Protein backbone atom coordinates (compact mmCIF):
# COMPACT_ATOMS: atom_id res chain seq x y z
CA UNK A 1 0.00 0.00 0.00
CA UNK A 2 1.26 3.44 -0.85
CA UNK A 3 0.95 5.61 2.25
CA UNK A 4 1.35 8.78 0.24
CA UNK A 5 -2.11 8.29 -1.17
CA UNK A 6 -3.53 8.95 2.24
CA UNK A 7 -1.54 12.06 2.98
CA UNK A 8 -3.65 15.05 3.96
CA UNK A 9 -2.51 18.61 3.21
CA UNK A 10 -0.28 20.71 5.46
CA UNK A 11 1.77 17.93 6.94
CA UNK A 12 -0.97 16.47 9.07
CA UNK A 13 -1.14 13.20 7.18
CA UNK A 14 0.96 10.08 7.05
CA UNK A 15 3.44 11.46 4.54
CA UNK A 16 6.60 12.24 6.42
CA UNK A 17 5.70 9.65 9.02
CA UNK A 18 8.74 7.54 8.13
CA UNK A 19 11.28 8.77 10.69
CA UNK A 20 8.99 7.85 13.57
CA UNK A 21 8.37 4.29 12.40
CA UNK A 22 7.53 2.09 15.39
CA UNK A 23 10.68 0.03 15.08
CA UNK A 24 12.88 3.14 15.01
CA UNK A 25 11.14 4.42 18.13
CA UNK A 26 11.55 1.08 19.83
CA UNK A 27 15.27 1.16 19.02
CA UNK A 28 15.64 4.71 20.35
CA UNK A 29 13.69 4.08 23.54
CA UNK A 30 15.55 0.90 24.42
CA UNK A 31 18.85 2.59 23.59
CA UNK A 32 18.02 5.39 25.98
CA UNK A 33 17.02 2.87 28.64
CA UNK A 34 20.05 0.57 28.38
CA UNK A 35 22.83 3.10 27.85
CA UNK A 36 22.83 3.91 31.57
CA UNK A 37 23.68 0.28 32.38
CA UNK A 38 27.44 0.29 32.76
CA UNK A 39 27.81 -3.19 34.14
CA UNK A 40 30.39 -5.54 32.61
CA UNK A 41 34.01 -5.13 31.59
CA UNK A 42 35.79 -4.46 28.35
CA UNK A 43 37.85 -7.45 27.17
CA UNK A 44 41.41 -7.24 28.42
CA UNK A 45 43.10 -10.49 27.43
CA UNK A 46 43.84 -8.92 24.08
CA UNK A 47 45.72 -5.81 25.34
CA UNK A 48 44.61 -3.55 22.54
CA UNK A 49 40.92 -4.18 23.33
CA UNK A 50 41.28 -2.45 26.71
CA UNK A 51 41.36 0.83 24.77
CA UNK A 52 37.69 0.41 23.84
CA UNK A 53 35.39 3.22 24.99
CA UNK A 54 32.96 1.68 27.53
CA UNK A 55 30.40 4.39 26.77
CA UNK A 56 30.02 3.27 23.17
CA UNK A 57 26.60 1.81 22.43
CA UNK A 58 25.10 1.45 18.99
CA UNK A 59 22.43 -0.73 17.51
CA UNK A 60 20.81 -1.30 14.13
CA UNK A 61 18.06 -3.40 12.58
CA UNK A 62 18.35 -4.41 8.92
CA UNK A 63 15.14 -5.48 7.19
CA UNK A 64 15.02 -8.04 4.41
CA UNK A 65 13.81 -5.36 2.02
CA UNK A 66 17.04 -3.47 2.61
CA UNK A 67 16.06 -0.76 5.12
CA UNK A 68 18.34 -0.10 8.09
CA UNK A 69 17.18 1.45 11.38
CA UNK A 70 20.04 2.80 13.47
CA UNK A 71 20.61 4.38 16.85
CA UNK A 72 23.54 5.68 18.93
CA UNK A 73 27.08 4.69 17.94
CA UNK A 74 25.89 2.52 15.10
CA UNK A 75 28.67 3.86 12.88
CA UNK A 76 31.49 3.36 15.39
CA UNK A 77 34.03 0.80 14.16
CA UNK A 78 35.16 -2.11 16.31
CA UNK A 79 36.75 -5.49 15.66
CA UNK A 80 34.38 -8.26 14.68
CA UNK A 81 36.17 -10.96 16.69
CA UNK A 82 34.06 -14.08 17.17
CA UNK A 83 31.11 -12.76 15.20
CA UNK A 84 33.26 -13.59 12.17
CA UNK A 85 33.03 -17.29 13.06
CA UNK A 86 29.45 -17.63 11.84
CA UNK A 87 30.16 -16.03 8.48
CA UNK A 88 33.43 -17.89 7.90
CA UNK A 89 31.63 -21.15 8.73
CA UNK A 90 29.05 -20.34 6.04
CA UNK A 91 31.91 -19.65 3.64
CA UNK A 92 33.58 -22.97 4.54
CA UNK A 93 30.36 -24.89 3.87
CA UNK A 94 29.99 -23.13 0.58
CA UNK A 95 33.63 -23.63 -0.44
CA UNK A 96 34.31 -27.17 0.76
CA UNK A 97 30.85 -28.73 1.04
CA UNK A 98 29.15 -30.12 4.16
CA UNK A 99 30.99 -33.39 4.26
CA UNK A 100 34.53 -32.07 4.39
CA UNK A 101 33.60 -29.42 6.93
CA UNK A 102 31.75 -31.88 9.14
CA UNK A 103 34.63 -34.32 9.04
CA UNK A 104 36.83 -31.69 10.60
CA UNK A 105 34.42 -29.88 12.95
CA UNK A 106 31.47 -31.06 15.07
CA UNK A 107 28.09 -29.40 15.52
CA UNK A 108 27.45 -30.02 19.23
CA UNK A 109 27.34 -27.26 21.83
CA UNK A 110 30.39 -27.58 24.06
CA UNK A 111 28.93 -26.07 27.21
CA UNK A 112 32.35 -24.55 27.72
CA UNK A 113 33.94 -21.14 27.30
CA UNK A 114 34.86 -20.01 23.82
CA UNK A 115 38.56 -20.47 24.39
CA UNK A 116 38.31 -24.00 25.78
CA UNK A 117 41.05 -26.30 24.57
CA UNK A 118 38.94 -29.42 25.06
CA UNK A 119 38.02 -31.45 21.96
CA UNK A 120 35.37 -34.13 21.37
CA UNK A 121 36.02 -37.83 22.03
CA UNK A 122 37.11 -38.23 18.41
CA UNK A 123 39.42 -35.23 18.69
CA UNK A 124 37.51 -32.67 16.70
CA UNK A 125 36.44 -29.21 17.84
CA UNK A 126 32.92 -29.30 19.31
CA UNK A 127 31.54 -26.73 16.88
CA UNK A 128 32.64 -23.85 14.64
CA UNK A 129 31.62 -21.15 17.15
CA UNK A 130 34.31 -21.96 19.72
CA UNK A 131 37.86 -20.89 19.01
CA UNK A 132 39.05 -24.43 18.21
CA UNK A 133 36.31 -24.87 15.59
CA UNK A 134 36.81 -21.42 14.14
CA UNK A 135 40.56 -21.90 13.80
CA UNK A 136 39.88 -25.25 12.11
CA UNK A 137 37.44 -23.44 9.79
CA UNK A 138 40.06 -20.85 8.82
CA UNK A 139 42.43 -23.78 8.23
CA UNK A 140 39.90 -25.38 5.86
CA UNK A 141 39.57 -22.15 3.88
CA UNK A 142 43.35 -21.96 3.72
CA UNK A 143 43.54 -25.50 2.33
CA UNK A 144 41.52 -24.34 -0.64
CA UNK A 145 42.62 -20.75 -0.99
CA UNK A 146 46.26 -20.98 0.16
CA UNK A 147 47.81 -17.56 0.81
CA UNK A 148 44.67 -15.94 -0.59
CA UNK A 149 42.60 -17.28 2.32
CA UNK A 150 42.40 -14.11 4.36
CA UNK A 151 41.58 -11.95 1.33
CA UNK A 152 38.83 -14.39 0.44
CA UNK A 153 37.38 -14.09 3.95
CA UNK A 154 37.66 -10.30 3.95
CA UNK A 155 35.89 -10.15 0.58
CA UNK A 156 33.03 -12.43 1.65
CA UNK A 157 32.50 -10.61 4.94
CA UNK A 158 32.44 -7.41 2.89
CA UNK A 159 29.73 -8.89 0.67
CA UNK A 160 27.71 -9.79 3.74
CA UNK A 161 28.09 -6.19 4.97
CA UNK A 162 27.58 -4.59 1.57
CA UNK A 163 30.85 -2.64 1.72
CA UNK A 164 34.59 -3.28 1.75
CA UNK A 165 35.91 -3.99 5.24
CA UNK A 166 39.36 -3.11 6.67
CA UNK A 167 41.52 -4.63 9.37
CA UNK A 168 42.49 -3.00 12.67
CA UNK A 169 46.23 -3.62 12.42
CA UNK A 170 46.86 -2.72 16.07
CA UNK A 171 44.33 -5.23 17.39
CA UNK A 172 45.61 -7.86 14.97
CA UNK A 173 49.22 -7.32 16.11
CA UNK A 174 48.18 -7.27 19.75
CA UNK A 175 46.37 -10.61 19.55
CA UNK A 176 49.01 -12.17 17.35
CA UNK A 177 51.64 -11.25 19.94
CA UNK A 178 49.69 -12.54 22.95
CA UNK A 179 47.43 -15.29 21.60
CA UNK A 180 49.30 -18.24 23.02
CA UNK A 181 46.19 -20.07 24.08
CA UNK A 182 44.86 -20.02 20.52
CA UNK A 183 48.32 -21.10 19.37
CA UNK A 184 48.15 -24.07 21.74
CA UNK A 185 44.68 -24.97 20.43
CA UNK A 186 45.93 -24.78 16.85
CA UNK A 187 48.92 -27.05 17.52
CA UNK A 188 46.66 -29.55 19.23
CA UNK A 189 44.43 -29.53 16.15
CA UNK A 190 47.51 -30.05 13.99
CA UNK A 191 48.40 -33.04 16.15
CA UNK A 192 45.04 -34.60 15.25
CA UNK A 193 45.34 -33.58 11.59
CA UNK A 194 42.31 -31.27 11.83
CA UNK A 195 44.73 -28.59 10.69
CA UNK A 196 47.22 -29.47 7.98
CA UNK A 197 50.39 -27.64 6.98
CA UNK A 198 51.60 -24.32 8.34
CA UNK A 199 49.94 -23.71 11.73
CA UNK A 200 51.23 -20.14 12.03
CA UNK A 201 49.79 -19.28 8.64
CA UNK A 202 46.39 -20.62 9.71
CA UNK A 203 46.55 -18.65 12.97
CA UNK A 204 47.46 -15.56 11.00
CA UNK A 205 44.29 -15.95 8.93
CA UNK A 206 42.27 -16.41 12.12
CA UNK A 207 43.77 -13.42 13.99
CA UNK A 208 43.31 -11.17 10.97
CA UNK A 209 39.75 -12.33 10.45
CA UNK A 210 38.98 -11.46 14.10
CA UNK A 211 40.50 -7.98 13.64
CA UNK A 212 38.24 -7.02 10.72
CA UNK A 213 36.55 -3.69 11.46
CA UNK A 214 32.76 -3.46 11.40
CA UNK A 215 30.01 -1.26 12.81
CA UNK A 216 26.68 -2.19 14.41
CA UNK A 217 25.10 -1.21 11.13
CA UNK A 218 27.40 -3.62 9.26
CA UNK A 219 26.44 -6.44 11.61
CA UNK A 220 22.75 -5.65 11.07
CA UNK A 221 23.19 -5.90 7.29
CA UNK A 222 25.30 -9.06 7.62
CA UNK A 223 22.61 -10.60 9.82
CA UNK A 224 19.90 -9.39 7.43
CA UNK A 225 21.74 -11.21 4.64
CA UNK A 226 21.39 -14.43 6.63
CA UNK A 227 17.75 -13.54 7.38
CA UNK A 228 17.28 -13.11 3.63
CA UNK A 229 18.53 -16.62 2.83
CA UNK A 230 21.97 -15.47 1.74
CA UNK A 231 21.13 -12.49 -0.49
CA UNK A 232 22.34 -9.13 0.84
CA UNK A 233 19.14 -7.05 0.88
CA UNK A 234 20.97 -3.75 0.43
CA UNK A 235 23.03 -4.80 -2.62
CA UNK A 236 21.03 -7.71 -4.03
CA UNK A 237 24.19 -9.82 -4.17
CA UNK A 238 23.85 -13.52 -3.34
CA UNK A 239 26.66 -14.19 -0.88
CA UNK A 240 25.98 -17.79 0.17
CA UNK A 241 23.35 -20.43 -0.59
CA UNK A 242 20.15 -20.90 1.45
CA UNK A 243 21.52 -24.28 2.46
CA UNK A 244 24.66 -22.78 4.02
CA UNK A 245 22.46 -20.16 5.73
CA UNK A 246 20.24 -22.83 7.33
CA UNK A 247 23.24 -24.74 8.63
CA UNK A 248 24.92 -21.59 9.94
CA UNK A 249 21.81 -20.40 11.76
CA UNK A 250 21.44 -23.82 13.37
CA UNK A 251 24.90 -23.57 14.88
CA UNK A 252 24.32 -19.96 15.92
CA UNK A 253 21.16 -21.10 17.69
CA UNK A 254 22.85 -23.90 19.60
CA UNK A 255 26.32 -22.43 20.18
CA UNK A 256 26.43 -18.78 19.15
CA UNK A 257 26.52 -17.22 22.61
CA UNK A 258 29.37 -19.23 24.14
CA UNK A 259 28.48 -21.12 27.29
CA UNK A 260 25.34 -18.98 27.61
CA UNK A 261 23.89 -20.45 24.39
CA UNK A 262 21.33 -22.74 26.02
CA UNK A 263 20.03 -19.97 28.23
CA UNK A 264 19.92 -17.63 25.23
CA UNK A 265 17.88 -20.04 23.13
CA UNK A 266 15.57 -20.61 26.08
CA UNK A 267 15.00 -16.94 26.87
CA UNK A 268 15.52 -15.09 23.59
CA UNK A 269 15.17 -17.74 20.93
CA UNK A 270 16.90 -15.83 18.15
CA UNK A 271 20.05 -17.28 16.54
CA UNK A 272 22.93 -14.95 17.37
CA UNK A 273 26.69 -14.69 17.51
CA UNK A 274 28.71 -12.44 19.79
CA UNK A 275 32.32 -11.34 19.88
CA UNK A 276 34.65 -9.96 22.55
CA UNK A 277 34.97 -6.74 20.57
CA UNK A 278 31.46 -5.99 21.85
CA UNK A 279 29.44 -6.95 18.80
CA UNK A 280 26.38 -9.19 18.48
CA UNK A 281 24.71 -10.22 15.24
CA UNK A 282 21.26 -11.79 15.61
CA UNK A 283 19.06 -13.19 12.85
CA UNK A 284 15.30 -13.44 12.59
CA UNK A 285 14.90 -15.57 9.46
CA UNK A 286 12.75 -13.98 6.77
CA UNK A 287 12.34 -10.85 8.89
CA UNK A 288 15.23 -8.97 10.38
CA UNK A 289 18.93 -8.76 11.06
CA UNK A 290 20.09 -7.20 14.31
CA UNK A 291 23.52 -5.67 14.94
CA UNK A 292 24.60 -4.26 18.29
CA UNK A 293 27.83 -2.84 19.65
CA UNK A 294 28.79 -2.12 23.24
CA UNK A 295 32.18 -3.25 24.53
CA UNK A 296 31.14 -3.96 28.12
CA UNK A 297 31.03 -7.76 28.42
CA UNK A 298 29.56 -10.16 30.98
CA UNK A 299 31.48 -13.09 32.39
CA UNK A 300 30.78 -15.23 29.30
CA UNK A 301 32.16 -12.56 27.00
CA UNK A 302 28.77 -11.37 25.69
CA UNK A 303 28.00 -7.66 25.32
CA UNK A 304 25.67 -6.68 28.18
CA UNK A 305 23.76 -3.90 26.44
CA UNK A 306 23.65 -5.84 23.17
CA UNK A 307 22.04 -8.80 24.90
CA UNK A 308 19.53 -6.51 26.55
CA UNK A 309 18.58 -5.06 23.18
CA UNK A 310 18.03 -8.53 21.70
CA UNK A 311 16.10 -9.71 24.75
CA UNK A 312 13.88 -6.62 24.66
CA UNK A 313 13.17 -7.10 20.95
CA UNK A 314 12.28 -10.76 21.45
CA UNK A 315 10.01 -10.25 24.45
CA UNK A 316 8.31 -7.02 23.31
CA UNK A 317 7.26 -8.51 19.97
CA UNK A 318 7.08 -12.18 20.94
CA UNK A 319 9.78 -13.09 18.43
CA UNK A 320 11.09 -16.30 19.95
CA UNK A 321 11.75 -18.51 16.93
CA UNK A 322 9.97 -21.51 18.40
CA UNK A 323 6.94 -19.56 19.43
CA UNK A 324 5.39 -19.02 16.03
CA UNK A 325 1.80 -19.16 14.93
CA UNK A 326 -0.24 -18.46 11.84
CA UNK A 327 -3.74 -18.94 10.48
CA UNK A 328 -3.35 -21.10 7.39
CA UNK A 329 -6.92 -20.36 6.33
CA UNK A 330 -6.22 -16.73 5.47
CA UNK A 331 -4.49 -17.81 2.25
CA UNK A 332 -7.79 -18.33 0.39
CA UNK A 333 -9.10 -14.98 -0.79
CA UNK A 334 -11.77 -16.33 -3.14
CA UNK A 335 -13.22 -19.74 -3.93
CA UNK A 336 -15.90 -20.08 -6.61
CA UNK A 337 -17.34 -22.08 -9.41
CA UNK A 338 -16.17 -20.42 -12.54
CA UNK A 339 -19.62 -19.94 -14.00
CA UNK A 340 -20.17 -17.21 -11.42
CA UNK A 341 -17.32 -15.14 -12.73
CA UNK A 342 -16.91 -15.60 -16.42
CA UNK A 343 -13.77 -14.69 -18.31
CA UNK A 344 -13.75 -11.52 -20.33
CA UNK A 345 -14.50 -13.54 -23.40
CA UNK A 346 -17.99 -12.71 -24.51
CA UNK A 347 -19.94 -15.97 -24.78
CA UNK A 348 -22.74 -16.68 -27.21
CA UNK A 349 -26.02 -17.68 -25.50
CA UNK A 350 -25.62 -21.41 -26.23
CA UNK A 351 -22.07 -21.34 -24.85
CA UNK A 352 -23.24 -19.60 -21.72
CA UNK A 353 -25.90 -22.25 -21.31
CA UNK A 354 -23.25 -25.00 -21.35
CA UNK A 355 -21.07 -23.12 -18.87
CA UNK A 356 -24.01 -22.59 -16.58
CA UNK A 357 -24.99 -26.21 -16.65
CA UNK A 358 -21.44 -27.46 -16.09
CA UNK A 359 -20.70 -24.80 -13.49
CA UNK A 360 -19.40 -27.22 -10.89
CA UNK A 361 -16.93 -28.74 -13.35
CA UNK A 362 -14.72 -25.73 -12.93
CA UNK A 363 -13.53 -24.36 -9.62
CA UNK A 364 -11.36 -21.32 -9.04
CA UNK A 365 -9.32 -20.80 -5.92
CA UNK A 366 -7.55 -17.46 -5.58
CA UNK A 367 -4.78 -17.55 -3.01
CA UNK A 368 -2.96 -14.72 -1.32
CA UNK A 369 0.28 -14.22 0.58
CA UNK A 370 3.31 -16.43 0.95
CA UNK A 371 2.17 -20.05 0.96
CA UNK A 372 3.56 -22.51 3.45
CA UNK A 373 3.42 -26.20 4.15
CA UNK A 374 0.41 -25.51 6.39
CA UNK A 375 -1.50 -23.40 3.89
CA UNK A 376 -1.06 -25.91 1.06
CA UNK A 377 -2.32 -28.66 3.33
CA UNK A 378 -5.34 -26.52 4.15
CA UNK A 379 -6.07 -25.83 0.47
CA UNK A 380 -5.87 -29.55 -0.34
CA UNK A 381 -8.26 -30.41 2.50
CA UNK A 382 -10.65 -27.63 1.56
CA UNK A 383 -10.83 -28.94 -1.99
CA UNK A 384 -11.18 -32.47 -0.70
CA UNK A 385 -14.19 -31.59 1.41
CA UNK A 386 -16.20 -30.54 -1.60
CA UNK A 387 -14.56 -32.95 -4.01
CA UNK A 388 -14.14 -31.35 -7.33
CA UNK A 389 -16.62 -32.82 -9.64
CA UNK A 390 -14.43 -30.15 -11.05
CA UNK A 391 -12.54 -31.59 -13.92
CA UNK A 392 -10.80 -28.26 -13.98
CA UNK A 393 -9.22 -26.60 -11.00
CA UNK A 394 -7.83 -23.10 -11.45
CA UNK A 395 -5.33 -21.83 -8.89
CA UNK A 396 -4.97 -18.05 -9.07
CA UNK A 397 -1.51 -17.31 -7.68
CA UNK A 398 -1.04 -13.72 -8.88
CA UNK A 399 -1.18 -12.48 -5.27
CA UNK A 400 1.21 -15.15 -4.05
CA UNK A 401 4.73 -13.73 -3.82
CA UNK A 402 6.32 -16.96 -2.68
CA UNK A 403 5.81 -20.57 -1.71
CA UNK A 404 8.14 -22.05 0.87
CA UNK A 405 10.18 -25.05 -0.20
CA UNK A 406 8.09 -27.31 2.04
CA UNK A 407 4.87 -25.88 0.63
CA UNK A 408 6.16 -26.38 -2.90
CA UNK A 409 6.94 -30.03 -2.24
CA UNK A 410 3.53 -30.69 -0.72
CA UNK A 411 1.83 -28.88 -3.61
CA UNK A 412 3.80 -30.93 -6.13
CA UNK A 413 2.62 -34.16 -4.48
CA UNK A 414 -0.96 -32.90 -4.41
CA UNK A 415 -0.90 -31.98 -8.10
CA UNK A 416 0.25 -35.51 -8.89
CA UNK A 417 -2.70 -36.93 -6.98
CA UNK A 418 -5.15 -34.65 -8.76
CA UNK A 419 -3.59 -35.73 -12.05
CA UNK A 420 -4.24 -39.36 -11.19
CA UNK A 421 -7.86 -38.45 -10.44
CA UNK A 422 -8.19 -36.87 -13.88
CA UNK A 423 -8.32 -33.27 -12.70
CA UNK A 424 -6.59 -30.69 -14.85
CA UNK A 425 -4.98 -27.95 -12.77
CA UNK A 426 -4.56 -24.56 -14.34
CA UNK A 427 -1.96 -22.39 -12.62
CA UNK A 428 -2.65 -18.71 -13.24
CA UNK A 429 -0.62 -15.63 -12.38
CA UNK A 430 2.78 -17.31 -12.52
CA UNK A 431 5.30 -16.49 -15.25
CA UNK A 432 6.69 -19.25 -17.46
CA UNK A 433 10.20 -18.68 -16.13
CA UNK A 434 9.17 -18.40 -12.46
CA UNK A 435 10.98 -20.89 -10.22
CA UNK A 436 7.63 -21.96 -8.76
CA UNK A 437 6.26 -22.96 -12.13
CA UNK A 438 9.41 -24.86 -13.08
CA UNK A 439 9.48 -26.63 -9.73
CA UNK A 440 5.85 -27.76 -10.04
CA UNK A 441 6.21 -28.86 -13.63
CA UNK A 442 9.41 -30.80 -12.96
CA UNK A 443 8.28 -32.43 -9.72
CA UNK A 444 4.73 -33.46 -10.59
CA UNK A 445 5.15 -36.00 -13.40
CA UNK A 446 1.58 -37.29 -13.06
CA UNK A 447 -0.10 -33.91 -12.90
CA UNK A 448 -2.18 -32.53 -15.75
CA UNK A 449 -0.92 -28.97 -15.67
CA UNK A 450 -1.50 -25.81 -17.66
CA UNK A 451 -0.16 -22.36 -16.95
CA UNK A 452 -1.28 -18.85 -17.85
CA UNK A 453 0.14 -15.44 -17.00
CA UNK A 454 -3.31 -14.09 -16.19
CA UNK A 455 -6.22 -15.55 -14.28
CA UNK A 456 -8.60 -14.31 -16.95
CA UNK A 457 -6.73 -16.24 -19.65
CA UNK A 458 -6.85 -19.34 -17.49
CA UNK A 459 -10.62 -19.05 -16.97
CA UNK A 460 -11.15 -18.46 -20.67
CA UNK A 461 -9.11 -21.53 -21.55
CA UNK A 462 -11.01 -23.65 -19.06
CA UNK A 463 -14.34 -22.36 -20.41
CA UNK A 464 -13.21 -23.30 -23.90
CA UNK A 465 -12.49 -26.82 -22.68
CA UNK A 466 -16.02 -27.18 -21.33
CA UNK A 467 -17.69 -25.59 -24.33
CA UNK A 468 -15.70 -27.88 -26.59
CA UNK A 469 -16.27 -30.99 -24.46
CA UNK A 470 -20.04 -30.44 -24.45
CA UNK A 471 -20.34 -29.77 -28.14
CA UNK A 472 -20.63 -26.01 -27.99
CA UNK A 473 -18.26 -25.35 -30.86
CA UNK A 474 -20.31 -27.30 -33.39
CA UNK A 475 -23.12 -24.74 -33.33
CA UNK A 476 -22.28 -22.14 -35.95
CA UNK A 477 -22.46 -18.59 -34.70
CA UNK A 478 -24.54 -16.27 -36.81
CA UNK A 479 -23.45 -12.86 -37.87
CA UNK A 480 -26.80 -11.75 -39.24
CA UNK A 481 -27.76 -8.27 -38.07
CA UNK A 482 -31.21 -9.65 -37.31
CA UNK A 483 -29.66 -11.95 -34.69
CA UNK A 484 -27.89 -9.11 -32.88
CA UNK A 485 -29.16 -8.63 -29.33
CA UNK A 486 -28.72 -4.90 -29.80
CA UNK A 487 -31.09 -4.90 -32.78
CA UNK A 488 -33.57 -7.38 -31.31
CA UNK A 489 -37.21 -6.53 -32.01
CA UNK A 490 -36.50 -4.34 -35.03
CA UNK A 491 -38.61 -5.04 -38.08
CA UNK A 492 -37.23 -6.70 -41.21
CA UNK A 493 -37.45 -3.44 -43.13
CA UNK A 494 -35.42 -1.56 -40.52
CA UNK A 495 -32.80 -4.31 -40.46
CA UNK A 496 -32.54 -4.27 -44.23
CA UNK A 497 -32.13 -0.49 -44.16
CA UNK A 498 -29.35 -0.69 -41.57
CA UNK A 499 -27.64 -3.40 -43.58
CA UNK A 500 -27.61 -1.13 -46.63
CA UNK A 501 -26.16 1.75 -44.65
CA UNK A 502 -23.40 -0.37 -43.13
CA UNK A 503 -20.16 -1.39 -44.80
CA UNK A 504 -18.08 -4.56 -44.59
CA UNK A 505 -14.54 -4.13 -43.23
CA UNK A 506 -11.67 -6.59 -43.22
CA UNK A 507 -8.81 -6.59 -40.71
CA UNK A 508 -5.51 -8.41 -40.61
CA UNK A 509 -4.54 -10.22 -37.39
CA UNK A 510 -3.27 -7.58 -34.93
CA UNK A 511 -4.86 -4.64 -36.76
CA UNK A 512 -6.45 -1.88 -34.71
CA UNK A 513 -10.18 -1.59 -35.36
CA UNK A 514 -10.92 1.24 -32.93
CA UNK A 515 -8.57 3.67 -31.13
CA UNK A 516 -9.12 5.05 -27.64
CA UNK A 517 -9.86 8.79 -27.87
CA UNK A 518 -11.25 8.66 -31.41
CA UNK A 519 -14.67 10.04 -32.13
CA UNK A 520 -17.22 7.31 -31.40
CA UNK A 521 -19.49 7.47 -34.43
CA UNK A 522 -20.20 3.88 -35.42
CA UNK A 523 -21.15 0.40 -34.18
CA UNK A 524 -19.41 -2.86 -35.15
CA UNK A 525 -20.79 -6.35 -35.67
CA UNK A 526 -18.23 -9.11 -35.94
CA UNK A 527 -18.99 -11.57 -38.75
CA UNK A 528 -15.91 -13.75 -38.49
CA UNK A 529 -12.69 -13.81 -36.49
CA UNK A 530 -12.12 -12.51 -33.00
CA UNK A 531 -11.54 -9.05 -31.51
CA UNK A 532 -10.43 -7.81 -28.08
CA UNK A 533 -11.07 -4.56 -26.25
CA UNK A 534 -7.93 -3.41 -24.49
CA UNK A 535 -6.90 -0.49 -22.32
CA UNK A 536 -3.76 1.40 -23.39
CA UNK A 537 -1.97 -0.48 -20.56
CA UNK A 538 -2.61 -3.71 -22.45
CA UNK A 539 -5.23 -4.97 -19.98
CA UNK A 540 -7.93 -6.89 -21.78
CA UNK A 541 -11.50 -5.86 -21.02
CA UNK A 542 -13.40 -8.20 -23.31
CA UNK A 543 -13.05 -10.53 -26.26
CA UNK A 544 -15.68 -10.97 -28.94
CA UNK A 545 -16.40 -13.70 -31.43
CA UNK A 546 -18.59 -14.00 -34.55
CA UNK A 547 -22.09 -12.72 -33.91
CA UNK A 548 -21.02 -10.25 -31.21
CA UNK A 549 -21.41 -6.51 -31.47
CA UNK A 550 -19.07 -3.94 -29.99
CA UNK A 551 -18.55 -0.21 -29.87
CA UNK A 552 -22.18 0.26 -28.71
CA UNK A 553 -20.95 2.63 -25.98
CA UNK A 554 -20.75 5.10 -28.87
CA UNK A 555 -24.49 5.55 -28.39
CA UNK A 556 -23.74 7.07 -24.95
CA UNK A 557 -20.28 8.58 -25.23
CA UNK A 558 -18.63 10.93 -27.68
CA UNK A 559 -15.22 9.24 -27.74
CA UNK A 560 -13.93 5.67 -27.70
CA UNK A 561 -12.76 4.71 -24.23
CA UNK A 562 -10.54 1.80 -25.23
CA UNK A 563 -8.75 0.23 -28.18
CA UNK A 564 -10.15 -2.72 -30.09
CA UNK A 565 -7.80 -5.07 -31.94
CA UNK A 566 -8.44 -7.94 -34.31
CA UNK A 567 -6.94 -11.00 -32.57
CA UNK A 568 -7.02 -12.96 -35.82
CA UNK A 569 -7.99 -12.00 -39.39
CA UNK A 570 -11.54 -10.70 -38.91
CA UNK A 571 -14.49 -9.32 -40.84
CA UNK A 572 -16.84 -6.74 -39.36
CA UNK A 573 -19.91 -4.84 -40.45
CA UNK A 574 -19.60 -1.21 -39.42
CA UNK A 575 -22.78 0.80 -38.97
CA UNK A 576 -22.47 4.61 -38.71
CA UNK A 577 -24.42 6.07 -35.79
CA UNK A 578 -26.06 8.53 -38.22
CA UNK A 579 -27.79 5.59 -39.83
CA UNK A 580 -29.79 5.01 -36.66
CA UNK A 581 -31.36 8.43 -37.17
CA UNK A 582 -33.18 6.97 -40.14
CA UNK A 583 -35.14 4.65 -37.82
CA UNK A 584 -38.58 5.49 -36.54
CA UNK A 585 -39.28 6.52 -32.92
CA UNK A 586 -40.48 3.09 -31.88
CA UNK A 587 -37.36 1.41 -33.25
CA UNK A 588 -35.14 3.98 -31.54
CA UNK A 589 -36.75 3.29 -28.15
CA UNK A 590 -36.32 -0.41 -28.81
CA UNK A 591 -32.66 0.12 -29.53
CA UNK A 592 -32.09 2.04 -26.30
CA UNK A 593 -33.88 -0.66 -24.34
CA UNK A 594 -31.69 -3.32 -25.87
CA UNK A 595 -28.63 -1.26 -25.04
CA UNK A 596 -29.81 -0.85 -21.44
CA UNK A 597 -30.35 -4.61 -21.16
CA UNK A 598 -26.83 -5.33 -22.46
CA UNK A 599 -25.30 -2.86 -20.02
CA UNK A 600 -27.35 -4.27 -17.15
CA UNK A 601 -26.04 -7.75 -17.93
CA UNK A 602 -22.49 -6.45 -17.83
CA UNK A 603 -23.13 -4.63 -14.56
CA UNK A 604 -24.54 -7.77 -12.95
CA UNK A 605 -21.39 -9.65 -13.90
CA UNK A 606 -19.16 -6.85 -12.60
CA UNK A 607 -21.11 -6.76 -9.33
CA UNK A 608 -20.67 -10.50 -8.92
CA UNK A 609 -16.91 -10.03 -9.29
CA UNK A 610 -16.82 -7.19 -6.81
CA UNK A 611 -18.79 -9.26 -4.33
CA UNK A 612 -16.53 -12.24 -4.75
CA UNK A 613 -13.31 -10.36 -4.49
CA UNK A 614 -14.19 -8.03 -1.63
CA UNK A 615 -16.38 -10.45 0.28
CA UNK A 616 -19.13 -7.86 0.80
N1 LIG B 1 39.95 -13.29 18.63
C1 LIG B 1 39.30 -13.72 19.84
C2 LIG B 1 39.93 -14.99 20.37
O1 LIG B 1 40.28 -15.84 19.61
C3 LIG B 1 37.86 -13.95 19.55
C4 LIG B 1 37.14 -14.44 20.77
C5 LIG B 1 35.75 -13.97 20.88
O2 LIG B 1 35.33 -12.98 20.30
N2 LIG B 1 35.01 -14.63 21.71
O3 LIG B 1 40.11 -15.12 21.56
XYZ file of C-alpha atoms in Angstrom, residues 52 57 60 81 99 130 153 176 243-244 346 400 422 463 599 601:
16
model
C 37.694 0.410 23.840
C 26.600 1.811 22.435
C 20.806 -1.304 14.129
C 36.173 -10.964 16.686
C 30.986 -33.393 4.260
C 34.308 -21.960 19.716
C 37.383 -14.087 3.948
C 49.006 -12.171 17.346
C 21.520 -24.283 2.462
C 24.657 -22.779 4.022
C -17.995 -12.713 -24.510
C 1.213 -15.155 -4.053
C -8.188 -36.871 -13.876
C -14.338 -22.360 -20.409
C -25.298 -2.864 -20.021
C -26.043 -7.749 -17.932
